[in-house]
Coordinates of C-alpha atoms in Angstrom, one line a residue:
X367 CA 0.0 0.0 0.0
X368 CA 1.0 3.6 -0.6
X369 CA 0.9 4.5 3.1
X370 CA 2.1 8.1 2.8
X371 CA -1.1 9.5 4.2
X372 CA -1.1 7.2 7.2
X373 CA 2.6 7.9 7.9
X374 CA 2.0 11.6 7.7
X375 CA -0.9 11.4 10.0
X376 CA 1.4 9.8 12.6
X377 CA 4.1 12.4 11.9
X378 CA 6.5 9.8 10.4
X379 CA 8.8 10.6 7.5
X380 CA 7.5 10.2 4.0
X381 CA 9.1 10.3 0.5
X382 CA 6.8 13.2 -0.5
X383 CA 3.8 15.0 0.9
X384 CA 0.6 13.0 0.6
X385 CA -2.5 14.6 -0.9
X386 CA -6.2 14.1 -1.2
X387 CA -9.0 16.5 -1.9
X388 CA -12.2 16.9 0.0
X389 CA -15.2 16.1 -2.2
X390 CA -12.7 14.6 -4.7
X391 CA -15.4 12.2 -5.9
X392 CA -18.1 14.5 -7.2
X393 CA -19.7 16.7 -9.8
X394 CA -16.5 18.2 -11.3
X395 CA -15.6 14.7 -12.8
X396 CA -17.4 13.9 -16.0
X397 CA -17.2 10.2 -15.2
X398 CA -19.1 10.9 -11.9
X399 CA -21.7 12.9 -13.8
X400 CA -22.2 10.0 -16.2
X401 CA -23.2 7.8 -13.3
X402 CA -25.1 10.4 -11.3
X403 CA -27.3 11.2 -14.3
X404 CA -29.1 7.9 -13.9
X405 CA -29.6 7.8 -10.1
X406 CA -30.6 10.0 -7.3
X407 CA -27.8 11.2 -4.9
X408 CA -29.1 9.4 -1.9
X409 CA -29.7 6.2 -3.9
X410 CA -26.1 6.4 -5.1
X411 CA -24.8 6.6 -1.5
X412 CA -26.8 3.4 -0.7
X413 CA -25.6 1.4 -3.8
X414 CA -22.3 -0.2 -2.7
X415 CA -21.1 -1.0 -6.2
X416 CA -21.7 2.5 -7.6
X417 CA -20.5 4.2 -4.4
X418 CA -17.3 2.2 -4.7
X419 CA -16.9 3.0 -8.4
X420 CA -17.2 6.8 -7.8
X421 CA -14.9 6.5 -4.8
X422 CA -12.2 5.0 -7.0
X423 CA -12.6 7.5 -9.9
X424 CA -10.4 10.4 -8.5
X425 CA -7.7 7.9 -7.4
X426 CA -7.5 6.7 -11.0
X427 CA -7.7 10.1 -12.6
X428 CA -5.8 12.4 -10.2
X429 CA -3.3 10.1 -8.5
X430 CA -4.2 11.1 -5.0
X431 CA -2.9 9.2 -2.0
X432 CA -6.2 8.1 -0.5
X433 CA -9.8 7.3 -1.4
X434 CA -12.5 8.8 0.7
X435 CA -15.6 6.7 0.7
X436 CA -18.5 8.2 -1.3
X437 CA -21.3 9.0 1.2
X438 CA -22.8 11.9 3.0
X439 CA -22.5 13.1 6.6
X440 CA -26.3 12.9 7.0
X441 CA -26.5 9.1 6.2
X442 CA -26.4 8.0 9.9
X443 CA -28.9 10.8 10.8
X444 CA -31.5 9.3 8.5
X445 CA -31.0 5.9 10.1
X446 CA -32.0 7.6 13.4
X447 CA -35.5 7.9 12.1
X448 CA -35.8 11.3 10.6
X449 CA -36.8 11.8 6.9
X450 CA -34.0 13.2 4.8
X451 CA -34.2 14.6 1.3
X452 CA -30.9 15.1 -0.6
X453 CA -30.8 17.0 -3.9
X454 CA -28.6 19.4 -5.8
X455 CA -29.8 22.2 -3.6
X456 CA -28.5 20.5 -0.5
X457 CA -30.1 18.5 2.4
X458 CA -33.7 19.1 3.6
X459 CA -35.5 17.7 6.6
X460 CA -39.3 18.2 6.1
X461 CA -39.9 17.5 9.8
X462 CA -37.0 19.2 11.7
X463 CA -36.1 18.4 15.2
X464 CA -37.3 21.2 17.5
X465 CA -38.8 19.8 20.7
X466 CA -38.0 17.3 23.5
X467 CA -40.5 15.0 21.9
X468 CA -38.7 15.2 18.6
X469 CA -35.4 14.3 20.2
X470 CA -37.0 11.4 22.1
X471 CA -38.3 9.9 18.9
X472 CA -34.8 9.6 17.5
X473 CA -33.3 6.2 17.8
X474 CA -29.7 5.1 18.2
X475 CA -29.5 2.6 15.3
X476 CA -27.5 -0.5 14.9
X477 CA -24.9 0.7 12.3
X478 CA -24.9 -2.5 10.3
X479 CA -28.7 -2.6 10.1
X480 CA -29.2 1.1 9.4
X481 CA -26.1 1.9 7.3
X482 CA -24.4 -1.3 6.4
X483 CA -24.2 -0.3 2.8
X484 CA -21.4 2.2 3.7
X485 CA -19.4 -0.7 5.1
X486 CA -20.0 -2.8 2.0
X487 CA -18.9 0.2 -0.2
X488 CA -15.7 0.4 1.8
X489 CA -15.0 -3.3 1.3
X490 CA -15.7 -3.1 -2.4
X491 CA -13.6 0.0 -2.8
X492 CA -10.6 -1.8 -1.1
X493 CA -11.1 -4.7 -3.5
X494 CA -11.3 -2.4 -6.5
X495 CA -8.1 -0.6 -5.5
X496 CA -6.4 -3.8 -4.5
X497 CA -5.5 -1.9 -1.3
X498 CA -3.2 0.4 -3.3
X499 CA -4.1 3.4 -1.2
X500 CA -5.9 3.8 2.2
X501 CA -9.6 4.3 2.3
X502 CA -10.8 7.2 4.5
X503 CA -14.0 6.8 6.5
X504 CA -15.8 9.8 7.8
X505 CA -18.7 11.2 9.7
X506 CA -20.1 14.6 10.6
X507 CA -19.6 16.0 14.1
X508 CA -22.6 16.2 16.4
X509 CA -23.0 20.0 16.2
X510 CA -23.0 20.1 12.4
X511 CA -25.5 17.3 12.1
X512 CA -27.7 18.8 14.8
X513 CA -27.6 22.2 13.0
X514 CA -29.0 20.5 9.8
X515 CA -31.6 18.6 11.8
X516 CA -32.9 21.6 13.8
X517 CA -32.7 24.2 11.0
X518 CA -34.3 21.8 8.6
X519 CA -31.4 22.2 6.2
X520 CA -28.6 24.7 5.6
X521 CA -28.7 28.1 7.3
X522 CA -27.1 31.5 7.2
X523 CA -27.7 32.5 10.8
X524 CA -28.1 29.2 12.6
X525 CA -30.6 30.9 14.8
X526 CA -32.7 27.8 15.5
X527 CA -29.9 25.6 16.7
X528 CA -28.3 28.4 18.7
X529 CA -31.5 29.3 20.4
X530 CA -32.0 25.6 21.3
X531 CA -28.5 25.6 22.8
X532 CA -28.8 28.9 24.7
X533 CA -32.5 28.7 25.8
X534 CA -32.7 24.9 26.4
X535 CA -29.2 23.7 26.8
X536 CA -30.3 20.4 28.4
X537 CA -32.2 19.6 25.2
X538 CA -29.2 20.5 23.1
X539 CA -26.9 18.3 25.1
X540 CA -29.5 15.4 24.9
X541 CA -29.5 15.7 21.1
X542 CA -25.7 16.0 20.9
X543 CA -25.4 12.9 23.2
X544 CA -27.7 10.8 21.1
X545 CA -25.9 11.8 17.9
X546 CA -22.5 10.8 19.5
X547 CA -24.0 7.5 20.6
X548 CA -24.9 6.9 16.9
X549 CA -21.7 8.2 15.3
X550 CA -19.1 6.2 17.3
X551 CA -20.4 2.8 16.3
X552 CA -21.0 4.1 12.8
X553 CA -17.4 5.1 12.4
X554 CA -16.2 1.9 14.1
X555 CA -18.2 -0.1 11.5
X556 CA -16.3 1.8 8.8
X557 CA -13.0 0.9 10.4
X558 CA -14.0 -2.8 10.7
X559 CA -14.8 -2.7 7.0
X560 CA -11.3 -1.5 6.2
X561 CA -11.1 2.3 6.6
X562 CA -7.5 2.9 7.6
X563 CA -8.1 6.5 8.8
X564 CA -11.2 8.5 9.6
X565 CA -12.2 12.2 9.4
X566 CA -14.8 14.0 11.5
X567 CA -16.3 17.0 9.7
X568 CA -17.5 19.8 11.9
X569 CA -18.4 21.9 8.9
X570 CA -20.3 24.5 10.8
X571 CA -18.3 24.6 14.0
X572 CA -16.9 28.0 13.1
X573 CA -20.4 29.4 13.5
X574 CA -19.9 29.1 17.3
X575 CA -17.7 31.3 19.5
X576 CA -14.8 29.4 21.1
X577 CA -16.6 29.6 24.5
X578 CA -19.7 28.0 23.1
X579 CA -17.7 25.5 21.1
X580 CA -15.9 24.4 24.3
X581 CA -19.1 24.1 26.2
X582 CA -21.3 22.4 23.7
X583 CA -19.1 20.6 21.2
X584 CA -15.8 19.6 22.7
X585 CA -17.0 17.0 25.2
X586 CA -18.6 15.0 22.4
X587 CA -15.7 15.3 20.0
X588 CA -13.3 14.2 22.7
X589 CA -15.3 11.1 23.3
X590 CA -15.5 10.3 19.6
X591 CA -11.8 10.8 19.0
X592 CA -10.9 8.7 22.1
X593 CA -13.0 5.8 21.1
X594 CA -11.9 5.9 17.5
X595 CA -8.2 6.1 18.3
X596 CA -8.7 3.0 20.5
X597 CA -9.3 1.1 17.3
X598 CA -5.8 1.9 16.2
X599 CA -6.6 4.2 13.2
X600 CA -5.5 7.9 13.0
X601 CA -8.3 10.5 13.4
X602 CA -8.6 13.8 11.6
X603 CA -10.8 16.7 12.8
X604 CA -11.8 19.5 10.4
X605 CA -14.0 22.5 10.4
X606 CA -14.5 25.6 8.3
X607 CA -13.8 29.0 9.9
X608 CA -12.2 27.5 12.9
X609 CA -8.8 29.3 12.9
X610 CA -9.7 30.7 16.4
X611 CA -10.6 27.2 17.6
X612 CA -7.4 25.3 16.8
X613 CA -6.3 24.9 20.4
X614 CA -9.7 23.4 21.1
X615 CA -9.5 21.0 18.2
X616 CA -6.0 20.0 19.3
X617 CA -7.5 19.2 22.8
X618 CA -9.8 16.6 21.2
X619 CA -6.7 14.3 21.0
X620 CA -7.0 14.0 17.2
X621 CA -3.9 12.9 15.3
X622 CA -4.5 15.5 12.6
X623 CA -6.2 18.9 12.6
X624 CA -7.4 20.2 9.2
X625 CA -7.1 24.0 8.5
X626 CA -9.1 26.0 6.1
X627 CA -7.4 28.6 3.8
X628 CA -7.9 31.6 6.2
X629 CA -4.8 31.0 8.3
X630 CA -1.3 30.4 6.9
X631 CA -0.1 26.9 7.6
X632 CA 2.9 27.9 9.7
X633 CA 0.8 30.1 12.0
X634 CA -1.5 27.1 12.5
X635 CA 1.5 25.0 13.3
X636 CA 2.6 27.5 16.0
X637 CA -0.8 27.1 17.7
X638 CA -1.0 23.3 17.4
X639 CA 2.6 22.5 18.3
X640 CA 4.8 19.7 17.0
X641 CA 2.8 16.7 18.4
X642 CA -0.2 17.2 16.0
X643 CA -0.1 16.7 12.2
X644 CA -1.9 19.2 10.0
X645 CA -4.0 19.0 6.8
X646 CA -4.8 21.6 4.2
X647 CA -5.0 24.3 3.2
X648 CA -5.4 25.5 -0.4
X649 CA -8.4 27.7 -1.2
X650 CA -10.6 25.5 -3.5
X651 CA -10.9 28.5 -5.9
X652 CA -7.1 28.6 -6.3
X653 CA -7.6 25.7 -8.6
X654 CA -8.9 28.3 -11.1
X655 CA -5.5 30.1 -11.1
X656 CA -3.1 29.8 -14.1
X657 CA -0.9 26.8 -13.6
X658 CA 2.2 28.9 -12.7
X659 CA 0.4 30.8 -9.9
X660 CA -1.3 27.6 -8.7
X661 CA 2.1 25.9 -8.4
X662 CA 3.3 28.9 -6.4
X663 CA 0.4 28.6 -3.9
X664 CA 1.2 24.8 -3.5
X665 CA 4.8 25.6 -3.0
X666 CA 4.1 28.2 -0.3
X667 CA 1.9 25.9 1.6
X668 CA 4.4 23.1 1.5
X669 CA 7.2 25.4 2.7
X670 CA 5.1 26.7 5.6
X671 CA 3.9 23.2 6.6
X672 CA 7.3 21.5 6.5
X673 CA 8.2 18.0 5.4
X674 CA 6.8 16.0 8.4
X675 CA 3.3 15.6 9.5
X676 CA 1.5 17.4 6.7
X677 CA -1.3 16.1 4.5
X678 CA -2.0 18.4 1.6
X679 CA -5.6 19.1 0.9
X680 CA -8.0 21.9 0.1
X681 CA -9.4 24.2 2.8
X682 CA -12.8 22.9 2.0
X683 CA -14.4 20.8 -0.7
X684 CA -13.6 21.0 -4.4
X685 CA -16.2 23.0 -6.4
X686 CA -18.3 21.5 -9.3
X687 CA -17.0 24.0 -12.0
X688 CA -13.4 22.9 -11.3
X689 CA -11.4 21.6 -14.3
X690 CA -10.2 18.0 -13.4
X691 CA -7.0 18.8 -15.1
X692 CA -6.3 21.6 -12.7
X693 CA -6.9 19.2 -9.8
X694 CA -4.5 16.7 -11.4
X695 CA -1.9 19.4 -11.9
X696 CA -2.1 20.4 -8.2
X697 CA -1.7 16.8 -7.1
X698 CA 1.3 16.3 -9.3
X699 CA 2.8 19.6 -8.1
X700 CA 2.4 18.5 -4.5
X701 CA 4.2 15.3 -5.1
X702 CA 7.0 16.9 -7.2
X703 CA 7.6 19.8 -4.8
X704 CA 7.1 17.6 -1.8
X705 CA 10.0 15.5 -2.9
X706 CA 12.1 18.6 -3.4
X707 CA 11.2 19.8 0.0
X708 CA 12.6 16.6 1.5
X709 CA 15.7 16.8 -0.6
X710 CA 16.4 20.3 0.6
X711 CA 16.1 21.8 -2.9
X712 CA 12.7 23.6 -2.5
X713 CA 13.4 27.3 -1.8
X714 CA 11.0 30.2 -1.2

């Protein structure tokens, strides 16, 4: 296996910098669109053969160092007993969670019974790849999932989830606890199926102040990270707009902390210290730059991150209008320049 990503996550030497791209299996790839044109998104997530096929596509086309299983962070939420609609405009819950009774109705599903198709997709992905690169498993963090459930979908102000937290904190904690009880076995199932590393997406964690994040989110993330690390796999935590939360993310005990593009990598390193690996942090829209400028951005990030304990990635997901050739160029630049960095020949 090409184990660069696993070695980097454990802060071990690598021959070059490993790279994968969030949302690397998706609408920017014509081969994905060809499959997606014949099946609804949620059905695609639940079809192990097709989910494995689209998981493998970016590995084949781009040469990335890992495959992330094709799924959605809301898959385990649906298994808890809430109706989910997923379309091109994003997720929608027709019957959002707003009351104590709503929370009480939610179940803690058996992961195999409720979401076993994810495990099967991982197994089929490993077989299709012949274990040439690691498979990344993932889940959303309790706050991010709760935000979707309470708001009924995406939000600009997050007023409903925040009001629940501030006006009825005991209900919010009950919801976060039930989500955590669901997510831990869900991720363990992915590890048992063959995921070699897992990422927890707290996509909307940056909407909270550090004080609120520490109070409402940190206990649950710490528990998730602790139980997942006990399985022996590295754990990545990532959120958008969380440059002021890095010390909190470090305190979860995660092996890797992902950074978005709003903070230079070396400044993030100073906050996190030498005992945590980092992931990131190219602005997804930099993939629209001319190749020479894009290479310059890649080079700058590599120099700031250093040769040990860095997984190159975007600061958030790749965008649908992106040219796959630009993504491939970036991946190749990371590998080429990452080798030079280790040889001491990469200069500012």
